[in-house]
Amino acid sequence: MPDTKLGSQPLDLTFHPHEDVVFTALLNGEIRCYSYDEEGKISIKWKLRPSKKSCRALAITPDGEKLWCGYKSGTIVIVNTSDGELVSELQKAHSAPLSRMTMLGDSLNMAASSDDDGVIKVWDTRSLLNVASPIRTYTHHSDYISGFVWLNDKKHLVATSGDGTLSVMDVRSSKSQPLAQSEDQEDEILSVIAIKGEKKLAIGTQLGPIAIFDRSKGYADCVDRFIGHPQSVDAMVALSSSRLTFDIVATGSSDGLIRVVQIHPSKFLGVIASHGTVEESDAEESKPSEGFPVERMQLNRNGKWLASISHDEVLKLTNVEDVLEDDGDGQDTEEDSEEDESGVQQTATSNEEEENANETGSQGVSNQDIPDSDKDSDAPTPTDKKRRKKQRKREEAKRRKIARDGGASNTFFNEL
């Protein structure tokens, strides 16, 4: 489907929790509201420009009625989602440019905002006053906040930062210190999502590896790393549905490609979309041109449409429902092909044995007339040929098995 041109670089996006509506925040300060249909066709509903400063972060209340917008000036603007009417404006809510915003669950009536200095503030969404008065302020991070994850079971807020650490805050506590903070990962952390039913966290890094944190083992350090992305992992979205027994994650990288990977067991599944990466069909060797970094991604409420934005100034909707269906079909096909391949090999082996037995029997009769000098020839016997053919088949089957189990995933990544 065609991309939607925005006319300015988008910096954030969010879906409406109950309607087929998506919101975008633009570099020129505009907030745009788009509706979309089942085919992914987009049309604009309204747009608003409360400030000439860039709008850098969006968050929508659980009831879908209010949209919180964070600006470079440090101001938070709250508008009605139905018509874009300005409801409230929190001047200088932060002393530094806003970086991220999120709502804390469906029942706490709380929102969290962060800035480029690493400061995190928690707000009461029911107090729409013109005076910025946060409930709590956290200052333990030394660099910009790159992502938030809300863990509903423990009412914990997870934040990642450019300082290379991950922190966990209990928003119900009156303390302004984090519940836990990880060791320095020696890399910028750019994105974070919860996987495995919120039992684990996956974080994307500047150098490319996806680090896995196990909540049951604490937050001091990661327990595993998924290697393979050739460039930074700027955005991630979990695509798993209830019919899948493993986690499928979409990753957006600075090379413009949106990849799909499986986590634990970890392997690369394919590329489903791209921003600014075009195949040069006229060239003798088709090579992708340099893409635009994928800034943000989000999945809509029914898990069908994956929205993504980049520096190419377009809003892209990708149907990931088909991707998951194809992936399931692909697994069935692979299993069927293995069975068919095994059956063919067994049949071929049986036929070869019969043919070789017949050849051996016929040669046994004719050998009575062959001179002794010819019997001692170095020519391979039918048994030798049969053994070598079986050995070649075993080696080929082993290579195919290694490729199916993910041994070739890193090679595929390097070719991208």
Short mmCIF file of C-alpha atoms in Angstrom, two decimals:
data_model
loop_
_atom_site.label_atom_id
_atom_site.label_comp_id
_atom_site.label_asym_id
_atom_site.label_seq_id
_atom_site.Cartn_x
_atom_site.Cartn_y
_atom_site.Cartn_z
CA MET A 1 0.00 0.00 0.00
CA PRO A 2 1.24 3.55 -0.68
CA ASP A 3 2.99 5.42 2.14
CA THR A 4 1.42 8.55 3.60
CA LYS A 5 3.54 11.66 3.05
CA LEU A 6 3.70 13.87 6.14
CA GLY A 7 5.56 16.90 4.78
CA SER A 8 7.86 17.02 7.82
CA GLN A 9 10.01 14.53 9.68
CA PRO A 10 7.94 12.46 12.14
CA LEU A 11 9.38 11.92 15.62
CA ASP A 12 6.75 9.77 17.33
CA LEU A 13 3.42 8.00 16.75
CA THR A 14 0.69 6.23 18.68
CA PHE A 15 -2.51 4.33 17.89
CA HIS A 16 -5.94 4.98 19.37
CA PRO A 17 -6.78 2.13 21.80
CA HIS A 18 -10.40 1.72 20.57
CA GLU A 19 -10.65 3.22 17.08
CA ASP A 20 -8.91 2.91 13.72
CA VAL A 21 -6.95 6.10 14.27
CA VAL A 22 -3.22 6.86 14.42
CA PHE A 23 -1.50 10.05 15.62
CA THR A 24 1.89 11.44 14.55
CA ALA A 25 4.19 14.07 16.06
CA LEU A 26 6.21 16.13 13.58
CA LEU A 27 9.43 18.10 13.59
CA ASN A 28 7.60 21.31 12.60
CA GLY A 29 5.46 21.13 15.78
CA GLU A 30 2.35 19.67 14.18
CA ILE A 31 0.22 16.89 15.63
CA ARG A 32 -1.70 14.98 12.97
CA CYS A 33 -4.61 12.57 13.35
CA TYR A 34 -5.25 9.97 10.61
CA SER A 35 -7.97 7.37 10.21
CA TYR A 36 -7.36 4.09 8.36
CA ASP A 37 -9.59 1.32 7.01
CA GLU A 38 -9.24 -2.47 6.82
CA GLU A 39 -7.15 -2.17 3.65
CA GLY A 40 -4.74 0.29 5.28
CA LYS A 41 -5.96 3.33 3.32
CA ILE A 42 -5.22 6.48 5.34
CA SER A 43 -7.06 9.81 5.41
CA ILE A 44 -6.40 12.83 7.63
CA LYS A 45 -8.99 13.80 10.28
CA TRP A 46 -7.38 16.89 11.83
CA LYS A 47 -4.05 18.58 12.49
CA LEU A 48 -2.89 21.03 15.13
CA ARG A 49 0.24 23.09 15.68
CA PRO A 50 0.36 24.31 19.31
CA SER A 51 4.03 25.29 19.02
CA LYS A 52 6.69 25.95 16.41
CA LYS A 53 9.07 23.78 18.41
CA SER A 54 9.23 20.12 17.43
CA CYS A 55 6.75 17.66 18.95
CA ARG A 56 8.90 14.74 20.13
CA ALA A 57 6.68 12.40 22.17
CA LEU A 58 3.09 11.16 22.26
CA ALA A 59 0.98 9.16 24.74
CA ILE A 60 -2.76 8.50 24.72
CA THR A 61 -4.92 7.89 27.78
CA PRO A 62 -6.40 4.37 28.16
CA ASP A 63 -9.92 5.62 27.40
CA GLY A 64 -8.64 7.18 24.17
CA GLU A 65 -10.04 10.64 24.92
CA LYS A 66 -6.88 12.67 25.61
CA LEU A 67 -3.55 12.84 23.78
CA TRP A 68 -0.44 13.97 25.69
CA CYS A 69 2.21 15.63 23.52
CA GLY A 70 5.76 16.43 24.62
CA TYR A 71 7.68 19.28 22.98
CA LYS A 72 11.30 20.27 22.57
CA SER A 73 10.61 23.35 24.70
CA GLY A 74 9.87 21.10 27.69
CA THR A 75 6.14 21.83 27.48
CA ILE A 76 3.43 19.14 27.64
CA VAL A 77 0.30 19.83 25.60
CA ILE A 78 -2.94 17.87 26.13
CA VAL A 79 -5.57 17.75 23.35
CA ASN A 80 -8.86 16.00 22.66
CA THR A 81 -8.39 13.06 20.32
CA SER A 82 -11.79 13.53 18.68
CA ASP A 83 -11.25 17.02 17.24
CA GLY A 84 -7.76 18.19 18.26
CA GLU A 85 -9.06 20.84 20.62
CA LEU A 86 -6.43 22.11 23.07
CA VAL A 87 -7.36 21.08 26.63
CA SER A 88 -4.38 22.02 28.75
CA GLU A 89 -0.76 23.12 28.51
CA LEU A 90 1.92 22.42 31.11
CA GLN A 91 4.54 25.09 30.46
CA LYS A 92 8.13 24.06 31.23
CA ALA A 93 7.08 20.67 32.56
CA HIS A 94 10.72 19.71 31.93
CA SER A 95 13.79 21.91 31.82
CA ALA A 96 15.16 19.93 28.87
CA PRO A 97 13.55 18.73 25.61
CA LEU A 98 11.04 15.89 26.05
CA SER A 99 12.19 12.48 24.82
CA ARG A 100 9.50 9.90 25.69
CA MET A 101 6.01 9.63 27.22
CA THR A 102 3.83 6.71 28.30
CA MET A 103 0.68 5.91 30.27
CA LEU A 104 1.03 3.74 33.36
CA GLY A 105 -1.60 1.04 33.06
CA ASP A 106 -5.36 1.34 32.64
CA SER A 107 -6.43 2.11 36.21
CA LEU A 108 -3.71 4.18 37.91
CA ASN A 109 -4.51 7.47 36.11
CA MET A 110 -0.79 8.15 35.79
CA ALA A 111 1.52 9.20 32.98
CA ALA A 112 5.32 9.30 32.77
CA SER A 113 7.47 11.72 30.79
CA SER A 114 11.22 12.00 30.30
CA ASP A 115 13.76 14.36 28.79
CA ASP A 116 17.20 14.54 27.22
CA ASP A 117 18.87 15.03 30.62
CA GLY A 118 17.57 11.67 31.88
CA VAL A 119 14.92 13.13 34.21
CA ILE A 120 11.71 11.09 34.59
CA LYS A 121 8.50 12.61 35.97
CA VAL A 122 5.23 10.91 36.94
CA TRP A 123 1.95 12.83 36.57
CA ASP A 124 -1.64 12.45 37.69
CA THR A 125 -3.65 12.47 34.45
CA ARG A 126 -6.75 13.71 36.29
CA SER A 127 -5.07 16.98 37.29
CA LEU A 128 -5.13 18.96 34.05
CA LEU A 129 -3.80 22.18 35.55
CA ASN A 130 -1.70 24.85 33.90
CA VAL A 131 0.86 24.52 36.70
CA ALA A 132 3.32 21.68 36.20
CA SER A 133 3.20 19.64 39.42
CA PRO A 134 4.49 16.05 39.01
CA ILE A 135 3.78 13.39 41.60
CA ARG A 136 7.35 12.16 41.57
CA THR A 137 10.67 12.99 39.90
CA TYR A 138 13.55 10.57 39.22
CA THR A 139 17.04 11.83 38.39
CA HIS A 140 19.20 8.67 38.53
CA HIS A 141 19.93 8.56 34.77
CA SER A 142 22.70 10.75 33.35
CA ASP A 143 21.62 10.78 29.68
CA TYR A 144 18.44 10.88 27.58
CA ILE A 145 15.65 8.37 28.18
CA SER A 146 15.17 6.21 25.10
CA GLY A 147 12.25 3.98 26.07
CA PHE A 148 9.60 2.96 28.60
CA VAL A 149 7.92 -0.36 29.40
CA TRP A 150 5.08 -0.76 31.89
CA LEU A 151 5.00 -4.04 33.84
CA ASN A 152 1.42 -4.34 34.99
CA ASP A 153 1.84 -7.31 37.36
CA LYS A 154 4.15 -5.45 39.75
CA LYS A 155 3.15 -1.90 38.75
CA HIS A 156 6.75 -1.22 37.77
CA LEU A 157 7.99 1.27 35.18
CA VAL A 158 11.10 0.24 33.23
CA ALA A 159 13.21 2.93 31.59
CA THR A 160 16.22 2.66 29.28
CA SER A 161 18.77 5.38 28.75
CA GLY A 162 21.57 6.53 26.51
CA ASP A 163 23.86 6.20 29.54
CA GLY A 164 23.84 2.43 28.91
CA THR A 165 21.68 1.37 31.85
CA LEU A 166 18.18 0.08 32.49
CA SER A 167 16.23 1.04 35.62
CA VAL A 168 13.04 -0.13 37.34
CA MET A 169 10.78 2.17 39.37
CA ASP A 170 7.91 1.27 41.69
CA VAL A 171 5.52 4.15 41.02
CA ARG A 172 3.43 3.29 44.08
CA SER A 173 6.37 4.00 46.37
CA SER A 174 6.97 7.51 47.68
CA LYS A 175 10.73 7.15 47.14
CA SER A 176 12.37 9.04 44.29
CA GLN A 177 15.00 6.36 43.79
CA PRO A 178 14.71 3.38 41.44
CA LEU A 179 13.92 -0.07 42.72
CA ALA A 180 16.81 -1.44 40.64
CA GLN A 181 19.30 -0.26 38.05
CA SER A 182 21.44 -2.40 35.76
CA GLU A 183 25.16 -2.28 35.27
CA ASP A 184 26.52 -0.22 32.40
CA GLN A 185 25.96 -2.27 29.23
CA GLU A 186 28.87 -0.42 27.56
CA ASP A 187 26.56 0.61 24.73
CA GLU A 188 23.70 3.05 24.19
CA ILE A 189 20.31 1.44 24.85
CA LEU A 190 17.85 2.64 22.21
CA SER A 191 14.68 0.56 22.68
CA VAL A 192 13.00 -1.88 25.06
CA ILE A 193 10.02 -4.27 25.01
CA ALA A 194 8.60 -6.96 27.30
CA ILE A 195 8.53 -10.56 25.98
CA LYS A 196 7.62 -14.04 27.24
CA GLY A 197 4.50 -12.78 29.02
CA GLU A 198 6.45 -9.90 30.63
CA LYS A 199 8.84 -12.39 32.23
CA LYS A 200 11.75 -11.06 30.18
CA LEU A 201 12.87 -7.79 28.62
CA ALA A 202 14.56 -7.30 25.26
CA ILE A 203 16.62 -4.16 24.67
CA GLY A 204 17.99 -2.83 21.39
CA THR A 205 21.46 -1.30 21.34
CA GLN A 206 23.53 1.08 19.24
CA LEU A 207 25.95 -1.64 18.09
CA GLY A 208 23.21 -4.08 17.05
CA PRO A 209 22.92 -6.91 19.63
CA ILE A 210 19.57 -7.45 21.35
CA ALA A 211 20.20 -8.04 25.07
CA ILE A 212 17.78 -10.19 27.08
CA PHE A 213 17.03 -9.51 30.76
CA ASP A 214 15.33 -12.17 32.90
CA ARG A 215 13.19 -10.56 35.62
CA SER A 216 13.45 -13.64 37.84
CA LYS A 217 17.24 -13.25 37.91
CA GLY A 218 17.25 -9.54 38.64
CA TYR A 219 18.16 -6.50 36.58
CA ALA A 220 21.89 -6.30 37.25
CA ASP A 221 22.90 -7.61 33.83
CA CYS A 222 21.53 -9.34 30.76
CA VAL A 223 21.40 -13.13 30.60
CA ASP A 224 21.67 -13.52 26.82
CA ARG A 225 22.37 -11.62 23.59
CA PHE A 226 20.95 -12.06 20.12
CA ILE A 227 23.67 -11.17 17.61
CA GLY A 228 23.06 -10.45 13.95
CA HIS A 229 21.75 -6.94 13.24
CA PRO A 230 24.39 -5.17 11.16
CA GLN A 231 23.44 -1.76 12.59
CA SER A 232 21.66 -0.25 15.59
CA VAL A 233 18.25 -1.51 16.77
CA ASP A 234 16.35 1.77 17.19
CA ALA A 235 12.83 0.39 17.70
CA MET A 236 11.18 -2.91 18.60
CA VAL A 237 7.62 -4.24 18.74
CA ALA A 238 6.40 -7.65 19.91
CA LEU A 239 4.22 -9.31 17.24
CA SER A 240 3.36 -12.52 19.08
CA SER A 241 -0.20 -13.80 19.03
CA SER A 242 -1.83 -16.35 21.33
CA ARG A 243 -1.48 -19.13 18.77
CA LEU A 244 2.32 -18.89 18.81
CA THR A 245 4.48 -20.61 21.40
CA PHE A 246 7.46 -18.32 20.88
CA ASP A 247 8.00 -14.58 20.67
CA ILE A 248 8.10 -12.86 17.28
CA VAL A 249 9.58 -9.37 17.35
CA ALA A 250 9.80 -6.66 14.68
CA THR A 251 12.98 -4.59 14.82
CA GLY A 252 13.65 -1.26 13.15
CA SER A 253 17.26 -0.38 12.42
CA SER A 254 19.28 2.59 11.27
CA ASP A 255 19.70 0.95 7.83
CA GLY A 256 15.97 1.47 7.20
CA LEU A 257 14.99 -2.21 7.31
CA ILE A 258 12.23 -3.64 9.48
CA ARG A 259 13.19 -7.20 10.28
CA VAL A 260 11.27 -10.00 11.97
CA VAL A 261 13.16 -12.17 14.47
CA GLN A 262 12.23 -14.98 16.80
CA ILE A 263 13.45 -14.80 20.40
CA HIS A 264 14.32 -17.96 22.38
CA PRO A 265 14.88 -19.92 20.27
CA SER A 266 16.49 -17.01 18.45
CA LYS A 267 16.69 -16.78 14.69
CA PHE A 268 16.14 -14.31 11.87
CA LEU A 269 12.88 -14.76 9.92
CA GLY A 270 12.98 -12.06 7.24
CA VAL A 271 12.48 -8.42 6.22
CA ILE A 272 8.89 -7.16 6.03
CA ALA A 273 9.31 -3.45 5.21
CA SER A 274 11.88 -0.72 4.64
CA HIS A 275 12.25 3.04 4.77
CA GLY A 276 14.29 4.55 1.95
CA THR A 277 15.84 1.21 0.93
CA VAL A 278 15.23 0.62 -2.78
CA GLU A 279 16.56 -2.11 -5.03
CA GLU A 280 18.45 -0.73 -8.02
CA SER A 281 16.99 -2.90 -10.78
CA ASP A 282 19.15 -1.33 -13.52
CA ALA A 283 22.42 -2.33 -11.88
CA GLU A 284 24.13 -5.57 -12.82
CA GLU A 285 24.21 -6.56 -9.16
CA SER A 286 21.11 -5.43 -7.28
CA LYS A 287 22.23 -3.82 -4.02
CA PRO A 288 20.06 -1.91 -1.53
CA SER A 289 20.69 1.81 -1.25
CA GLU A 290 21.24 3.40 2.16
CA GLY A 291 17.99 3.53 4.13
CA PHE A 292 16.64 6.00 6.66
CA PRO A 293 16.74 5.12 10.38
CA VAL A 294 13.47 3.73 11.73
CA GLU A 295 12.58 6.10 14.59
CA ARG A 296 9.42 4.55 16.04
CA MET A 297 7.12 1.57 15.52
CA GLN A 298 3.83 0.55 17.10
CA LEU A 299 1.22 -2.16 16.62
CA ASN A 300 -2.48 -1.28 16.45
CA ARG A 301 -5.06 -2.66 18.86
CA ASN A 302 -5.94 -5.83 16.89
CA GLY A 303 -2.35 -6.66 15.95
CA LYS A 304 -2.84 -6.31 12.20
CA TRP A 305 -1.12 -3.04 11.29
CA LEU A 306 2.44 -2.14 12.20
CA ALA A 307 2.99 1.62 11.90
CA SER A 308 6.52 2.92 11.41
CA ILE A 309 8.14 6.30 10.83
CA SER A 310 11.57 7.38 9.69
CA HIS A 311 13.52 10.33 8.32
CA ASP A 312 11.89 9.83 4.89
CA GLU A 313 8.87 11.87 6.13
CA VAL A 314 6.29 9.13 5.54
CA LEU A 315 3.94 7.10 7.69
CA LYS A 316 4.07 3.43 6.71
CA LEU A 317 1.47 0.79 7.60
CA THR A 318 2.55 -2.84 7.20
CA ASN A 319 0.13 -5.76 7.44
CA VAL A 320 1.89 -8.11 9.88
CA GLU A 321 -1.12 -10.40 10.19
CA ASP A 322 -0.16 -11.93 6.85
CA VAL A 323 3.45 -12.18 7.98
CA LEU A 324 2.54 -14.31 11.01
CA GLU A 325 0.23 -16.50 8.92
CA ASP A 326 2.97 -17.00 6.32
CA ASP A 327 5.42 -17.85 9.07
CA GLY A 328 3.11 -20.53 10.45
CA ASP A 329 2.49 -21.92 6.96
CA GLY A 330 6.22 -21.89 6.34
CA GLN A 331 6.87 -24.05 9.38
CA ASP A 332 4.27 -26.60 8.28
CA THR A 333 5.72 -26.60 4.78
CA GLU A 334 9.22 -27.09 6.16
CA GLU A 335 8.12 -30.06 8.27
CA ASP A 336 6.26 -31.58 5.32
CA SER A 337 9.28 -31.08 3.07
CA GLU A 338 11.50 -32.80 5.62
CA GLU A 339 9.14 -35.77 5.72
CA ASP A 340 8.90 -35.88 1.92
CA GLU A 341 12.66 -35.55 1.60
CA SER A 342 13.18 -38.37 4.09
CA GLY A 343 10.70 -40.57 2.24
CA VAL A 344 12.36 -39.85 -1.12
CA GLN A 345 15.78 -40.67 0.30
CA GLN A 346 14.52 -43.94 1.76
CA THR A 347 12.86 -44.89 -1.53
CA ALA A 348 15.96 -43.96 -3.51
CA THR A 349 18.16 -45.96 -1.15
CA SER A 350 15.91 -49.02 -1.48
CA ASN A 351 15.96 -48.78 -5.27
CA GLU A 352 19.73 -48.41 -5.29
CA GLU A 353 20.13 -51.43 -3.07
CA GLU A 354 17.97 -53.52 -5.39
CA GLU A 355 19.84 -52.32 -8.47
CA ASN A 356 23.23 -52.89 -6.88
CA ALA A 357 22.15 -56.33 -5.72
CA ASN A 358 21.09 -57.20 -9.26
CA GLU A 359 24.34 -55.84 -10.68
CA THR A 360 26.36 -57.78 -8.12
CA GLY A 361 24.44 -60.96 -8.87
CA SER A 362 24.94 -60.62 -12.62
CA GLN A 363 28.62 -59.83 -12.17
CA GLY A 364 28.99 -62.87 -9.93
CA VAL A 365 27.89 -65.07 -12.84
CA SER A 366 30.15 -63.40 -15.40
CA ASN A 367 33.18 -63.33 -13.10
CA GLN A 368 33.71 -67.01 -13.76
CA ASP A 369 34.87 -66.07 -17.28
CA ILE A 370 36.99 -63.04 -16.27
CA PRO A 371 40.77 -63.46 -16.07
CA ASP A 372 42.45 -63.12 -12.65
CA SER A 373 44.37 -60.03 -13.80
CA ASP A 374 41.10 -58.19 -14.47
CA LYS A 375 39.61 -59.24 -11.09
CA ASP A 376 42.41 -57.42 -9.25
CA SER A 377 41.67 -54.07 -11.03
CA ASP A 378 41.58 -50.79 -8.96
CA ALA A 379 38.16 -49.81 -10.42
CA PRO A 380 35.55 -49.08 -7.69
CA THR A 381 33.11 -51.86 -7.01
CA PRO A 382 29.34 -51.30 -6.89
CA THR A 383 29.56 -51.52 -3.09
CA ASP A 384 32.10 -48.65 -3.03
CA LYS A 385 29.88 -46.52 -5.25
CA LYS A 386 26.91 -47.19 -3.01
CA ARG A 387 28.88 -46.24 0.13
CA ARG A 388 30.15 -42.98 -1.36
CA LYS A 389 26.69 -41.99 -2.56
CA LYS A 390 25.23 -42.56 0.91
CA GLN A 391 28.03 -40.50 2.48
CA ARG A 392 27.33 -37.58 0.14
CA LYS A 393 23.63 -37.71 0.98
CA ARG A 394 24.36 -37.71 4.72
CA GLU A 395 26.62 -34.67 4.38
CA GLU A 396 24.06 -32.79 2.30
CA ALA A 397 21.27 -33.59 4.79
CA LYS A 398 23.48 -32.36 7.65
CA ARG A 399 24.15 -29.04 5.85
CA ARG A 400 20.41 -28.53 5.25
CA LYS A 401 19.63 -29.24 8.91
CA ILE A 402 22.22 -26.68 10.09
CA ALA A 403 20.71 -24.06 7.78
CA ARG A 404 17.17 -24.79 9.01
CA ASP A 405 18.22 -24.54 12.66
CA GLY A 406 19.42 -20.97 12.17
CA GLY A 407 23.08 -21.53 11.50
CA ALA A 408 22.84 -19.37 8.38
CA SER A 409 21.03 -16.43 10.02
CA ASN A 410 24.16 -14.41 10.69
CA THR A 411 25.28 -14.91 7.09
CA PHE A 412 21.95 -13.53 5.91
CA PHE A 413 22.28 -10.52 8.20
CA ASN A 414 25.75 -9.77 6.82
CA GLU A 415 24.41 -9.80 3.28
CA LEU A 416 21.79 -7.13 4.08
#
